[in-house]
PDB file of C-alpha atoms in Angstrom:
ATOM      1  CA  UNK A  21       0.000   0.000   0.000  1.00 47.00           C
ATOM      2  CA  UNK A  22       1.221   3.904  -0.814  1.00 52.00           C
ATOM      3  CA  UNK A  23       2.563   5.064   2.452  1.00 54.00           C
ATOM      4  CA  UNK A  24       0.403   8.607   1.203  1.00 52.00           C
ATOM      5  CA  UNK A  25      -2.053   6.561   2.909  1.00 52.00           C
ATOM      6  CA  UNK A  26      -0.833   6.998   6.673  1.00 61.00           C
ATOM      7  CA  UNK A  27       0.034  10.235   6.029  1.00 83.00           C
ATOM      8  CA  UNK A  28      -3.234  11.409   8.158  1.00 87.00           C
ATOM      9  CA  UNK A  29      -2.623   9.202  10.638  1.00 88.00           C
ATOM     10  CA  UNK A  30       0.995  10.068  11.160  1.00 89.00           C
ATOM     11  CA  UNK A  31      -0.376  13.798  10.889  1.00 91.00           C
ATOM     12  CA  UNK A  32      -3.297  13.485  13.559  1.00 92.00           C
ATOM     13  CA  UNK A  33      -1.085  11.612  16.040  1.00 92.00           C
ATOM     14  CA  UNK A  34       0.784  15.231  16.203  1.00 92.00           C
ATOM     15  CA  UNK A  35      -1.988  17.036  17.027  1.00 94.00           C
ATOM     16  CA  UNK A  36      -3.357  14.947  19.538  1.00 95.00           C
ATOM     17  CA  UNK A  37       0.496  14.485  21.214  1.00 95.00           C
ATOM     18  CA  UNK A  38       0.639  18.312  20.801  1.00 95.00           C
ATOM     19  CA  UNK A  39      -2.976  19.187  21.944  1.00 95.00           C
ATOM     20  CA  UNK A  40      -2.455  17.122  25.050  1.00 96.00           C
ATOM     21  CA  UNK A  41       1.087  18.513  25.848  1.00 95.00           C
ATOM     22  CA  UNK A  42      -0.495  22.052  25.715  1.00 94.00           C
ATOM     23  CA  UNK A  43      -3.562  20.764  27.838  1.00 94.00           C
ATOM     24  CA  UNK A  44      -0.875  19.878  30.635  1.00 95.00           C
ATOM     25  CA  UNK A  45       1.083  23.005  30.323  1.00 94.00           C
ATOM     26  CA  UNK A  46      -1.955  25.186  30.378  1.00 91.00           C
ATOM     27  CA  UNK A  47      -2.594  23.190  33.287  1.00 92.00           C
ATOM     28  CA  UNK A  48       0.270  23.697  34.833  1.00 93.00           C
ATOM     29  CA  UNK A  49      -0.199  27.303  34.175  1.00 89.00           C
ATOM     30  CA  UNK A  50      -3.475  28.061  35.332  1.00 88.00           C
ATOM     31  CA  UNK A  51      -2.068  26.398  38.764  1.00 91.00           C
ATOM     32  CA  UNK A  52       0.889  28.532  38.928  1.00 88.00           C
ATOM     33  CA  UNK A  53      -1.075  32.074  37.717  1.00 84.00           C
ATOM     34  CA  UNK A  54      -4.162  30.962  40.534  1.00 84.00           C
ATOM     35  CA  UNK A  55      -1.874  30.225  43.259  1.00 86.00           C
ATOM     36  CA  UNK A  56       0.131  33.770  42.381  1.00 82.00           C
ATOM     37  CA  UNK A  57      -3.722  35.304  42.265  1.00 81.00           C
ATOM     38  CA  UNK A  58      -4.650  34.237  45.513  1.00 84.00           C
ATOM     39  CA  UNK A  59      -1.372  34.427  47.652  1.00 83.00           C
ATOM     40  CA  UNK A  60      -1.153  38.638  46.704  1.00 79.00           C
ATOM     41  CA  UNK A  61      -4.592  39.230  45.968  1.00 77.00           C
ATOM     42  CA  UNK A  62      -4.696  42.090  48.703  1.00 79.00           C
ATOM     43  CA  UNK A  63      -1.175  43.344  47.933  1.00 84.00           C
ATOM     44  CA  UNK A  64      -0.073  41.917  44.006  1.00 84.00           C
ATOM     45  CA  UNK A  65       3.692  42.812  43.440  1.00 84.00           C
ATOM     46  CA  UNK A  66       4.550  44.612  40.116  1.00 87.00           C
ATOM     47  CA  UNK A  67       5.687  40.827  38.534  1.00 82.00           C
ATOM     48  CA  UNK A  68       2.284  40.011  39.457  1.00 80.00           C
ATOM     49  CA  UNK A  69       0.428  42.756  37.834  1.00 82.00           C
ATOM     50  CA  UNK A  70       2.535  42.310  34.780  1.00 84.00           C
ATOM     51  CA  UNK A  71       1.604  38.796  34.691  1.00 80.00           C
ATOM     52  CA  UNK A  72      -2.347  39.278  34.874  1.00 80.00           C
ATOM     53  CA  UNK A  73      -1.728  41.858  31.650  1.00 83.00           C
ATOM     54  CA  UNK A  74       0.447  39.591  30.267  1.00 83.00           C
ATOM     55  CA  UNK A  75      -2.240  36.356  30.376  1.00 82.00           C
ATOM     56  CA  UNK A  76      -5.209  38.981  28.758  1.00 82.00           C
ATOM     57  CA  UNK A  77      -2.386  39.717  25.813  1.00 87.00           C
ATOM     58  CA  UNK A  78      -1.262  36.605  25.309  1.00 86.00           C
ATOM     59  CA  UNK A  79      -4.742  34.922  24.668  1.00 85.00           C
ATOM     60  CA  UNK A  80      -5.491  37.480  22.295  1.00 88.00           C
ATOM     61  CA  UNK A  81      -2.993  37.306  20.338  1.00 90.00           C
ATOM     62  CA  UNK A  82      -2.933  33.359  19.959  1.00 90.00           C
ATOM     63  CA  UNK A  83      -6.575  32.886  19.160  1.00 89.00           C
ATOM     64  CA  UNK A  84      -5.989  35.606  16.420  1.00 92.00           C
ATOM     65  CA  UNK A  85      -2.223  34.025  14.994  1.00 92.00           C
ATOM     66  CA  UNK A  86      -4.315  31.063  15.335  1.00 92.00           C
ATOM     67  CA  UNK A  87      -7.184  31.872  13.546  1.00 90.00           C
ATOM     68  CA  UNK A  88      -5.079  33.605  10.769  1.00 91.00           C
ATOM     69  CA  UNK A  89      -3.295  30.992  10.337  1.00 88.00           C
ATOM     70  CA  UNK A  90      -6.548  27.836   9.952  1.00 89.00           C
ATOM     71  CA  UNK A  91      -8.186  30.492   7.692  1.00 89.00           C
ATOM     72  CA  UNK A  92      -4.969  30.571   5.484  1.00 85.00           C
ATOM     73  CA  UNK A  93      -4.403  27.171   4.983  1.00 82.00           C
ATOM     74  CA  UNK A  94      -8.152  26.495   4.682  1.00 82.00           C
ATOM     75  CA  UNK A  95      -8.440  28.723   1.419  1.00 79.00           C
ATOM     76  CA  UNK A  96      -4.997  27.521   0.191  1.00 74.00           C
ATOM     77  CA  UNK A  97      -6.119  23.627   0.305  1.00 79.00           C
ATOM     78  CA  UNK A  98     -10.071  22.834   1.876  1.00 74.00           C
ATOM     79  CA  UNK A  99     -12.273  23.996  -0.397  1.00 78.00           C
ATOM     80  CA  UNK A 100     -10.206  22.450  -3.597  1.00 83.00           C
ATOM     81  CA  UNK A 101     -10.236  19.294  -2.342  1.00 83.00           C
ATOM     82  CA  UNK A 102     -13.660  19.319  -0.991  1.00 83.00           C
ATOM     83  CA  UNK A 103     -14.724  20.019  -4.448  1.00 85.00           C
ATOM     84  CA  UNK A 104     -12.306  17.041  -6.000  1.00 88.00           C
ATOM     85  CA  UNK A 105     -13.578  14.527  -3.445  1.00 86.00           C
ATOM     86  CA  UNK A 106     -17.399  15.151  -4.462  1.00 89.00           C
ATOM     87  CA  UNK A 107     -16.968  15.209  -8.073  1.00 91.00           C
ATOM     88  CA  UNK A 108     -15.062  12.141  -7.403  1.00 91.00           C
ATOM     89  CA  UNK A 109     -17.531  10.390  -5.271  1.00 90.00           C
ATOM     90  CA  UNK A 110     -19.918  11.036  -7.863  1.00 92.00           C
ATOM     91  CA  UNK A 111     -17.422   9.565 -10.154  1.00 92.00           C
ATOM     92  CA  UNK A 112     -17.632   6.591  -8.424  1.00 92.00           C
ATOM     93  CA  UNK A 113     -21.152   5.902  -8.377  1.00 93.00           C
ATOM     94  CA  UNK A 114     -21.843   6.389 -11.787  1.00 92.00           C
ATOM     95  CA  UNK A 115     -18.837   3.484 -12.384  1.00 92.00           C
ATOM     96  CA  UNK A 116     -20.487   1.652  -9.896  1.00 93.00           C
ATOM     97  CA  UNK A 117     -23.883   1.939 -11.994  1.00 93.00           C
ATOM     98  CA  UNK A 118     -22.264   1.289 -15.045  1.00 92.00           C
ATOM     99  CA  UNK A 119     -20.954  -1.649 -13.611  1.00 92.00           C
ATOM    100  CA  UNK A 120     -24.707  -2.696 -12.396  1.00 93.00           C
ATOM    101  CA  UNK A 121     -25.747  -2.767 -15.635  1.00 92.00           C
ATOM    102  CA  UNK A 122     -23.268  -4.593 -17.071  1.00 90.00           C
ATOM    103  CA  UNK A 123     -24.439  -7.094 -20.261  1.00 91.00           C
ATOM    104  CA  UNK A 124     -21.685  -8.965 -21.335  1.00 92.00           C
ATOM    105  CA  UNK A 125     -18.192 -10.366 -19.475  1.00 94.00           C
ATOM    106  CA  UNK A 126     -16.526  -7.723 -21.515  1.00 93.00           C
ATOM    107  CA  UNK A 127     -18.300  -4.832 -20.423  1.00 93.00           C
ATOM    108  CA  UNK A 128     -18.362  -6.263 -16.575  1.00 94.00           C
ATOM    109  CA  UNK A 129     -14.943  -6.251 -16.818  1.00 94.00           C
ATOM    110  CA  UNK A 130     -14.506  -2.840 -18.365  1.00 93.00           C
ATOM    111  CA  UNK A 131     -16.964  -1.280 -15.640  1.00 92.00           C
ATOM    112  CA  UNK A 132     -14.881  -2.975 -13.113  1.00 94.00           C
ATOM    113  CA  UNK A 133     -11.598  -1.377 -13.787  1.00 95.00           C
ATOM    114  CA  UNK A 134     -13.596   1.750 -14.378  1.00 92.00           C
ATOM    115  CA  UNK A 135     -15.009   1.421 -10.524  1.00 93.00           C
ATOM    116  CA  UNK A 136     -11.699   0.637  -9.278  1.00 94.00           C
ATOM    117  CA  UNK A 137      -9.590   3.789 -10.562  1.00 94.00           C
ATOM    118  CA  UNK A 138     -13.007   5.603  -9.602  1.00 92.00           C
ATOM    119  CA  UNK A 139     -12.855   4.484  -6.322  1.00 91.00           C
ATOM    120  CA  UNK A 140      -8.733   4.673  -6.164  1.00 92.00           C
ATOM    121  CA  UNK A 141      -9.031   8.031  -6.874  1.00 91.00           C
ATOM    122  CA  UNK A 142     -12.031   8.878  -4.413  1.00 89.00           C
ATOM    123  CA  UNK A 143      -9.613   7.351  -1.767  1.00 88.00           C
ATOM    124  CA  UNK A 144      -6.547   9.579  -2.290  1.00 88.00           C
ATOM    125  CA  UNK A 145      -8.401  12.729  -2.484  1.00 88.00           C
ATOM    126  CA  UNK A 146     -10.217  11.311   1.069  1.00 86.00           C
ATOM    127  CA  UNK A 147      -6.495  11.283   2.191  1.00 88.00           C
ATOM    128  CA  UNK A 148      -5.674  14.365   0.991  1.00 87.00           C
ATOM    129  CA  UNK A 149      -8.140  16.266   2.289  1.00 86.00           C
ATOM    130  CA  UNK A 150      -7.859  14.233   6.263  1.00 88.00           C
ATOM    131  CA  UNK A 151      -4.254  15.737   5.585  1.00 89.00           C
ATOM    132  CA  UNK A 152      -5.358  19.013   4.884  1.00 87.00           C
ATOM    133  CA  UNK A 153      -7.855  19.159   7.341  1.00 88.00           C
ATOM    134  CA  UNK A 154      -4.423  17.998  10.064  1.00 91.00           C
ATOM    135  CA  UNK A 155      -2.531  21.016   8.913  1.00 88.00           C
ATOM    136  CA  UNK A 156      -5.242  23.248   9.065  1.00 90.00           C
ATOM    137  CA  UNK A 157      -5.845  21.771  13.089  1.00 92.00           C
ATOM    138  CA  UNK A 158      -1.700  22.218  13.385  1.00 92.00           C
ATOM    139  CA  UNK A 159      -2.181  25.532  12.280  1.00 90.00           C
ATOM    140  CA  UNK A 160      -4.778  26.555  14.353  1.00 92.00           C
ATOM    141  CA  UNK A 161      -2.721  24.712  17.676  1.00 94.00           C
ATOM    142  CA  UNK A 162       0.915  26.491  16.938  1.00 93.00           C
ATOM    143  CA  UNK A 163       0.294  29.187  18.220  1.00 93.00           C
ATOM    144  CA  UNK A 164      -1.657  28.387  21.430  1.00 92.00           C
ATOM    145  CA  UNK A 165       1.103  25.624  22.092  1.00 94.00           C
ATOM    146  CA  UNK A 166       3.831  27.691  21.460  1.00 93.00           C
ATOM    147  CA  UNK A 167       2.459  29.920  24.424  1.00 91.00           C
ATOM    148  CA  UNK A 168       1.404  27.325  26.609  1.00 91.00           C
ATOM    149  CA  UNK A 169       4.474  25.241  26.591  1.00 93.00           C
ATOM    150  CA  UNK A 170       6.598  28.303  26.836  1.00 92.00           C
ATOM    151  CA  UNK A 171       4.780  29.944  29.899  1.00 90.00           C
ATOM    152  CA  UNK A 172       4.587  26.492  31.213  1.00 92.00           C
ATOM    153  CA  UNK A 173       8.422  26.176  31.526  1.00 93.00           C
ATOM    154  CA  UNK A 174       9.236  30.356  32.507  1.00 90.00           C
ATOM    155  CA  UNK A 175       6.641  30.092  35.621  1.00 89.00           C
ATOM    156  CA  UNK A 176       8.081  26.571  36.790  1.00 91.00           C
ATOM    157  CA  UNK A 177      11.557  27.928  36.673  1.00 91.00           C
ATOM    158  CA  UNK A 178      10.134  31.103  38.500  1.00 82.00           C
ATOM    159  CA  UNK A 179       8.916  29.414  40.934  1.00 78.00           C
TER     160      UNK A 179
END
């Protein structure tokens, strides 16, 4: 089989590793920035007060990277292959009608290869767009885990 094939899989596995690193480093952060909250909350210290602006920033500027960023790759790739993998479906069920109708062991055999490199086809766009549809999730999580993971580590060696 064409290792093109695994490609999603190999591409998904990243995001879930990444998406669940981040979800422990946010974690990690939230417990750090709450514990910081409560222990000055009736006298913060400057580093404190520059960390509460600095967690308002920060979120706003991922969620817009990361939305820049899905949106981009979305109208380079999504809407290309969407439109490949319908006419291509469609593709496939007409060979797959031809092939129903079939008269003769000639023409069963013609349909037949016809349904096949319909249905070939139908599958590697399906791959290509799971892949595309990956990127467009890593995309969208760079940013956010970028920040996490990187807060994560400054406040534990803060600490």
């Amino acid at each position: 089989m064409n290792s093109r094939y695994f490609n999603p899989f190999a591409l998904w596995t990243d995001v879930a590793a990444k998406t669940g690193n981040m979800l422990l480093s946010s974690g990690t952060v939230v417990q750090i920035r709450t514990h910081r909250l409560l222990s000055s909350a009736l006298s913060p210290s400057d580093a404190d007060l520059r960390e509460l602006g600095l967690m308002g920033q920060e979120k706003l500027a991922a969620a817009s990277e990361s939305g820049t960023a899905m949106a981009s790759q979305l109208h380079a790739t999504q809407f290309a292959l969407t439109h490949r993998a319908v006419r291509q479906s469609l593709q496939t069920v007409e060979a797959l009608a031809g092939l129903m109708v079939s008269i003769s062991p000639s023409h069963t055999a013609a349909q037949t290869q016809r349904l096949l490199k319909a249905a070939n086809r139908s599958m590697a766009t399906a791959t290509q767009l799971s892949s595309a549809t990956a990127r467009i999730a890593q995309r969208g999580l760079r940013p956010i885990y970028s920040r996490a993971t990187s807060n994560a580590q400054r406040l534990l060696k803060n600490r």
